[in-house]
mmCIF file of C-alpha atoms in Angstrom:
data_model
loop_
_atom_site.group_PDB
_atom_site.id
_atom_site.type_symbol
_atom_site.label_atom_id
_atom_site.label_comp_id
_atom_site.label_asym_id
_atom_site.label_seq_id
_atom_site.Cartn_x
_atom_site.Cartn_y
_atom_site.Cartn_z
ATOM 1 C CA UNK A 1 -12.478 -20.189 -2.060
ATOM 2 C CA UNK A 2 -12.928 -17.366 0.402
ATOM 3 C CA UNK A 3 -9.942 -15.673 2.009
ATOM 4 C CA UNK A 4 -10.146 -15.714 5.814
ATOM 5 C CA UNK A 5 -10.447 -12.323 7.448
ATOM 6 C CA UNK A 6 -7.347 -11.471 9.444
ATOM 7 C CA UNK A 7 -7.510 -8.542 11.813
ATOM 8 C CA UNK A 8 -5.156 -5.684 10.998
ATOM 9 C CA UNK A 9 -4.311 -5.388 14.684
ATOM 10 C CA UNK A 10 -3.042 -8.981 14.700
ATOM 11 C CA UNK A 11 -0.772 -8.303 11.719
ATOM 12 C CA UNK A 12 0.660 -5.222 13.412
ATOM 13 C CA UNK A 13 1.141 -7.042 16.718
ATOM 14 C CA UNK A 14 3.019 -9.950 15.107
ATOM 15 C CA UNK A 15 5.309 -7.651 13.126
ATOM 16 C CA UNK A 16 5.881 -5.423 16.142
ATOM 17 C CA UNK A 17 6.931 -8.404 18.253
ATOM 18 C CA UNK A 18 9.234 -9.761 15.548
ATOM 19 C CA UNK A 19 10.758 -6.318 14.982
ATOM 20 C CA UNK A 20 11.413 -5.860 18.696
ATOM 21 C CA UNK A 21 13.058 -9.265 18.872
ATOM 22 C CA UNK A 22 15.090 -8.489 15.744
ATOM 23 C CA UNK A 23 16.403 -5.282 17.299
ATOM 24 C CA UNK A 24 17.343 -6.760 20.700
ATOM 25 C CA UNK A 25 20.885 -7.233 19.523
ATOM 26 C CA UNK A 26 22.302 -4.249 17.686
ATOM 27 C CA UNK A 27 23.540 -5.929 14.549
ATOM 28 C CA UNK A 28 21.356 -4.021 12.105
ATOM 29 C CA UNK A 29 21.918 -0.381 11.255
ATOM 30 C CA UNK A 30 19.370 2.094 12.559
ATOM 31 C CA UNK A 31 17.699 2.202 9.130
ATOM 32 C CA UNK A 32 16.257 -1.292 9.759
ATOM 33 C CA UNK A 33 14.721 -0.190 13.033
ATOM 34 C CA UNK A 34 13.406 3.096 11.647
ATOM 35 C CA UNK A 35 11.912 1.559 8.529
ATOM 36 C CA UNK A 36 10.136 -1.276 10.319
ATOM 37 C CA UNK A 37 8.758 0.851 13.131
ATOM 38 C CA UNK A 38 7.644 3.489 10.603
ATOM 39 C CA UNK A 39 5.702 0.788 8.775
ATOM 40 C CA UNK A 40 4.087 -0.198 12.051
ATOM 41 C CA UNK A 41 3.178 3.455 12.605
ATOM 42 C CA UNK A 42 1.406 3.487 9.245
ATOM 43 C CA UNK A 43 -0.368 0.309 10.308
ATOM 44 C CA UNK A 44 -1.599 1.999 13.473
ATOM 45 C CA UNK A 45 -2.867 4.838 11.290
ATOM 46 C CA UNK A 46 -4.751 2.278 9.153
ATOM 47 C CA UNK A 47 -6.326 0.827 12.306
ATOM 48 C CA UNK A 48 -7.266 4.254 13.672
ATOM 49 C CA UNK A 49 -8.962 5.398 10.467
ATOM 50 C CA UNK A 50 -11.158 2.487 9.518
ATOM 51 C CA UNK A 51 -12.626 4.151 6.430
ATOM 52 C CA UNK A 52 -9.383 5.493 4.974
ATOM 53 C CA UNK A 53 -8.225 3.856 1.777
ATOM 54 C CA UNK A 54 -5.050 5.946 1.804
ATOM 55 C CA UNK A 55 -3.923 4.645 5.190
ATOM 56 C CA UNK A 56 -4.195 1.012 4.104
ATOM 57 C CA UNK A 57 -2.551 1.753 0.759
ATOM 58 C CA UNK A 58 0.386 3.506 2.443
ATOM 59 C CA UNK A 59 0.737 0.588 4.871
ATOM 60 C CA UNK A 60 0.697 -1.871 1.962
ATOM 61 C CA UNK A 61 3.264 0.044 -0.094
ATOM 62 C CA UNK A 62 5.555 0.462 2.910
ATOM 63 C CA UNK A 63 5.336 -3.264 3.684
ATOM 64 C CA UNK A 64 6.408 -4.050 0.122
ATOM 65 C CA UNK A 65 9.292 -1.587 0.327
ATOM 66 C CA UNK A 66 10.520 -3.011 3.634
ATOM 67 C CA UNK A 67 10.562 -6.466 2.070
ATOM 68 C CA UNK A 68 13.164 -5.170 -0.363
ATOM 69 C CA UNK A 69 15.169 -3.246 2.214
ATOM 70 C CA UNK A 70 15.116 -6.162 4.685
ATOM 71 C CA UNK A 71 16.470 -8.526 2.033
ATOM 72 C CA UNK A 72 19.317 -6.131 1.275
ATOM 73 C CA UNK A 73 20.159 -5.459 4.918
ATOM 74 C CA UNK A 74 20.086 -9.109 5.969
ATOM 75 C CA UNK A 75 22.238 -10.044 2.974
ATOM 76 C CA UNK A 76 24.801 -7.375 3.839
ATOM 77 C CA UNK A 77 24.985 -7.549 7.633
ATOM 78 C CA UNK A 78 24.364 -11.221 8.464
ATOM 79 C CA UNK A 79 27.674 -12.555 7.062
ATOM 80 C CA UNK A 80 29.649 -9.774 8.744
ATOM 81 C CA UNK A 81 28.304 -10.443 12.231
ATOM 82 C CA UNK A 82 27.975 -14.232 11.933
ATOM 83 C CA UNK A 83 31.747 -14.743 12.034
ATOM 84 C CA UNK A 84 32.381 -11.956 14.540
ATOM 85 C CA UNK A 85 30.748 -13.430 17.677
ATOM 86 C CA UNK A 86 31.207 -16.575 19.755
ATOM 87 C CA UNK A 87 29.372 -18.228 22.661
ATOM 88 C CA UNK A 88 26.206 -16.803 24.166
ATOM 89 C CA UNK A 89 26.486 -13.562 22.187
ATOM 90 C CA UNK A 90 26.441 -15.630 18.982
ATOM 91 C CA UNK A 91 23.271 -17.408 20.165
ATOM 92 C CA UNK A 92 21.586 -14.060 20.826
ATOM 93 C CA UNK A 93 22.679 -12.874 17.402
ATOM 94 C CA UNK A 94 21.225 -15.990 15.764
ATOM 95 C CA UNK A 95 17.924 -15.517 17.622
ATOM 96 C CA UNK A 96 17.660 -11.893 16.489
ATOM 97 C CA UNK A 97 18.634 -12.782 12.932
ATOM 98 C CA UNK A 98 16.083 -15.599 12.935
ATOM 99 C CA UNK A 99 13.327 -13.237 14.065
ATOM 100 C CA UNK A 100 14.196 -10.754 11.325
ATOM 101 C CA UNK A 101 14.153 -13.539 8.731
ATOM 102 C CA UNK A 102 10.822 -14.801 10.080
ATOM 103 C CA UNK A 103 9.442 -11.263 9.859
ATOM 104 C CA UNK A 104 10.701 -11.065 6.290
ATOM 105 C CA UNK A 105 9.014 -14.362 5.423
ATOM 106 C CA UNK A 106 5.690 -13.255 6.935
ATOM 107 C CA UNK A 107 5.611 -9.884 5.173
ATOM 108 C CA UNK A 108 4.352 -11.207 1.787
ATOM 109 C CA UNK A 109 1.523 -13.011 3.590
ATOM 110 C CA UNK A 110 0.752 -9.812 5.482
ATOM 111 C CA UNK A 111 0.778 -7.896 2.201
ATOM 112 C CA UNK A 112 -1.812 -10.296 0.803
ATOM 113 C CA UNK A 113 -4.147 -9.772 3.761
ATOM 114 C CA UNK A 114 -3.604 -6.009 3.820
ATOM 115 C CA UNK A 115 -4.403 -5.926 0.092
ATOM 116 C CA UNK A 116 -7.669 -7.742 0.838
ATOM 117 C CA UNK A 117 -8.468 -5.072 3.435
ATOM 118 C CA UNK A 118 -7.632 -2.411 0.869
ATOM 119 C CA UNK A 119 -10.169 -3.997 -1.493
ATOM 120 C CA UNK A 120 -12.788 -4.223 1.279
ATOM 121 C CA UNK A 121 -12.407 -0.510 2.016
ATOM 122 C CA UNK A 122 -13.125 0.365 -1.587
ATOM 123 C CA UNK A 123 -9.708 0.285 -3.218
ATOM 124 C CA UNK A 124 -9.399 -0.554 -6.882
ATOM 125 C CA UNK A 125 -7.218 -3.019 -8.720
ATOM 126 C CA UNK A 126 -5.450 -0.260 -10.585
ATOM 127 C CA UNK A 127 -3.551 1.948 -8.210
ATOM 128 C CA UNK A 128 -3.534 5.591 -9.294
ATOM 129 C CA UNK A 129 -0.733 7.703 -7.867
ATOM 130 C CA UNK A 130 -2.205 10.922 -9.219
ATOM 131 C CA UNK A 131 0.031 11.161 -12.276
ATOM 132 C CA UNK A 132 -1.747 12.173 -15.479
ATOM 133 C CA UNK A 133 -1.792 9.533 -18.152
ATOM 134 C CA UNK A 134 -2.220 9.678 -21.907
ATOM 135 C CA UNK A 135 -4.797 7.396 -23.450
ATOM 136 C CA UNK A 136 -6.021 6.841 -26.989
ATOM 137 C CA UNK A 137 -9.537 5.925 -25.881
ATOM 138 C CA UNK A 138 -11.880 8.447 -27.445
ATOM 139 C CA UNK A 139 -15.134 6.955 -26.146
ATOM 140 C CA UNK A 140 -15.428 9.538 -23.399
ATOM 141 C CA UNK A 141 -15.295 12.503 -25.806
ATOM 142 C CA UNK A 142 -18.548 14.201 -26.746
ATOM 143 C CA UNK A 143 -18.931 15.346 -30.321
ATOM 144 C CA UNK A 144 -19.586 19.044 -30.908
ATOM 145 C CA UNK A 145 -21.423 18.371 -34.177
ATOM 146 C CA UNK A 146 -25.244 18.386 -33.906
ATOM 147 C CA UNK A 147 -26.409 14.787 -34.094
ATOM 148 C CA UNK A 148 -30.151 15.293 -33.662
ATOM 149 C CA UNK A 149 -31.882 16.263 -36.943
ATOM 150 C CA UNK A 150 -35.478 15.854 -35.781
ATOM 151 C CA UNK A 151 -37.970 18.678 -36.537
ATOM 152 C CA UNK A 152 -38.261 19.574 -32.840
ATOM 153 C CA UNK A 153 -34.506 20.018 -32.602
ATOM 154 C CA UNK A 154 -34.451 22.152 -35.735
ATOM 155 C CA UNK A 155 -37.048 24.549 -34.291
ATOM 156 C CA UNK A 156 -35.617 24.920 -30.798
ATOM 157 C CA UNK A 157 -33.838 28.129 -31.745
ATOM 158 C CA UNK A 158 -36.804 29.579 -33.662
ATOM 159 C CA UNK A 159 -38.695 32.463 -32.013
ATOM 160 C CA UNK A 160 -41.652 31.470 -29.893
ATOM 161 C CA UNK A 161 -45.202 31.907 -31.121
ATOM 162 C CA UNK A 162 -47.136 35.132 -30.621
ATOM 163 C CA UNK A 163 -43.988 37.237 -30.731
ATOM 164 C CA UNK A 164 -42.861 36.361 -27.224
ATOM 165 C CA UNK A 165 -39.335 35.249 -26.719
ATOM 166 C CA UNK A 166 -39.129 32.003 -24.806
ATOM 167 C CA UNK A 167 -36.206 30.492 -22.963
ATOM 168 C CA UNK A 168 -33.420 29.256 -25.133
ATOM 169 C CA UNK A 169 -31.977 25.825 -24.684
ATOM 170 C CA UNK A 170 -28.265 25.589 -25.055
#
């Protein structure tokens, strides 16, 4: 089954719209606004540099991190403000909270499609953050012991014929 290709611009546009609607009513702290608009900035960077694997990877990692921070912020601030307002202000609050929850629900789907774009741009399954790692795999080591015992290999260091010194192979 083939995954449909979703345009990165469409993902950014949907999350931008939902973030703007979430921030219409100031019930979230500024960290919600900053984190979500920073993620959208990384998404614009991924659109601008079509060949960059790093831009898509940073966008993907930031989307995953904002999933966690959005869950925490909605869990903390929704109960506080839900009982605080009445009337039309409460309806506006519920609309903004609904848009932030909808954005939160769409982020894992967006992460899936952004990961597919990461793979299309040449990203690997294993993400390397540049930290050195210790492995026990010794297949990549080259032995320093001479393995070739053929007569030609035994005479490669012998002086050339007719007393002339030839090039040495090391």
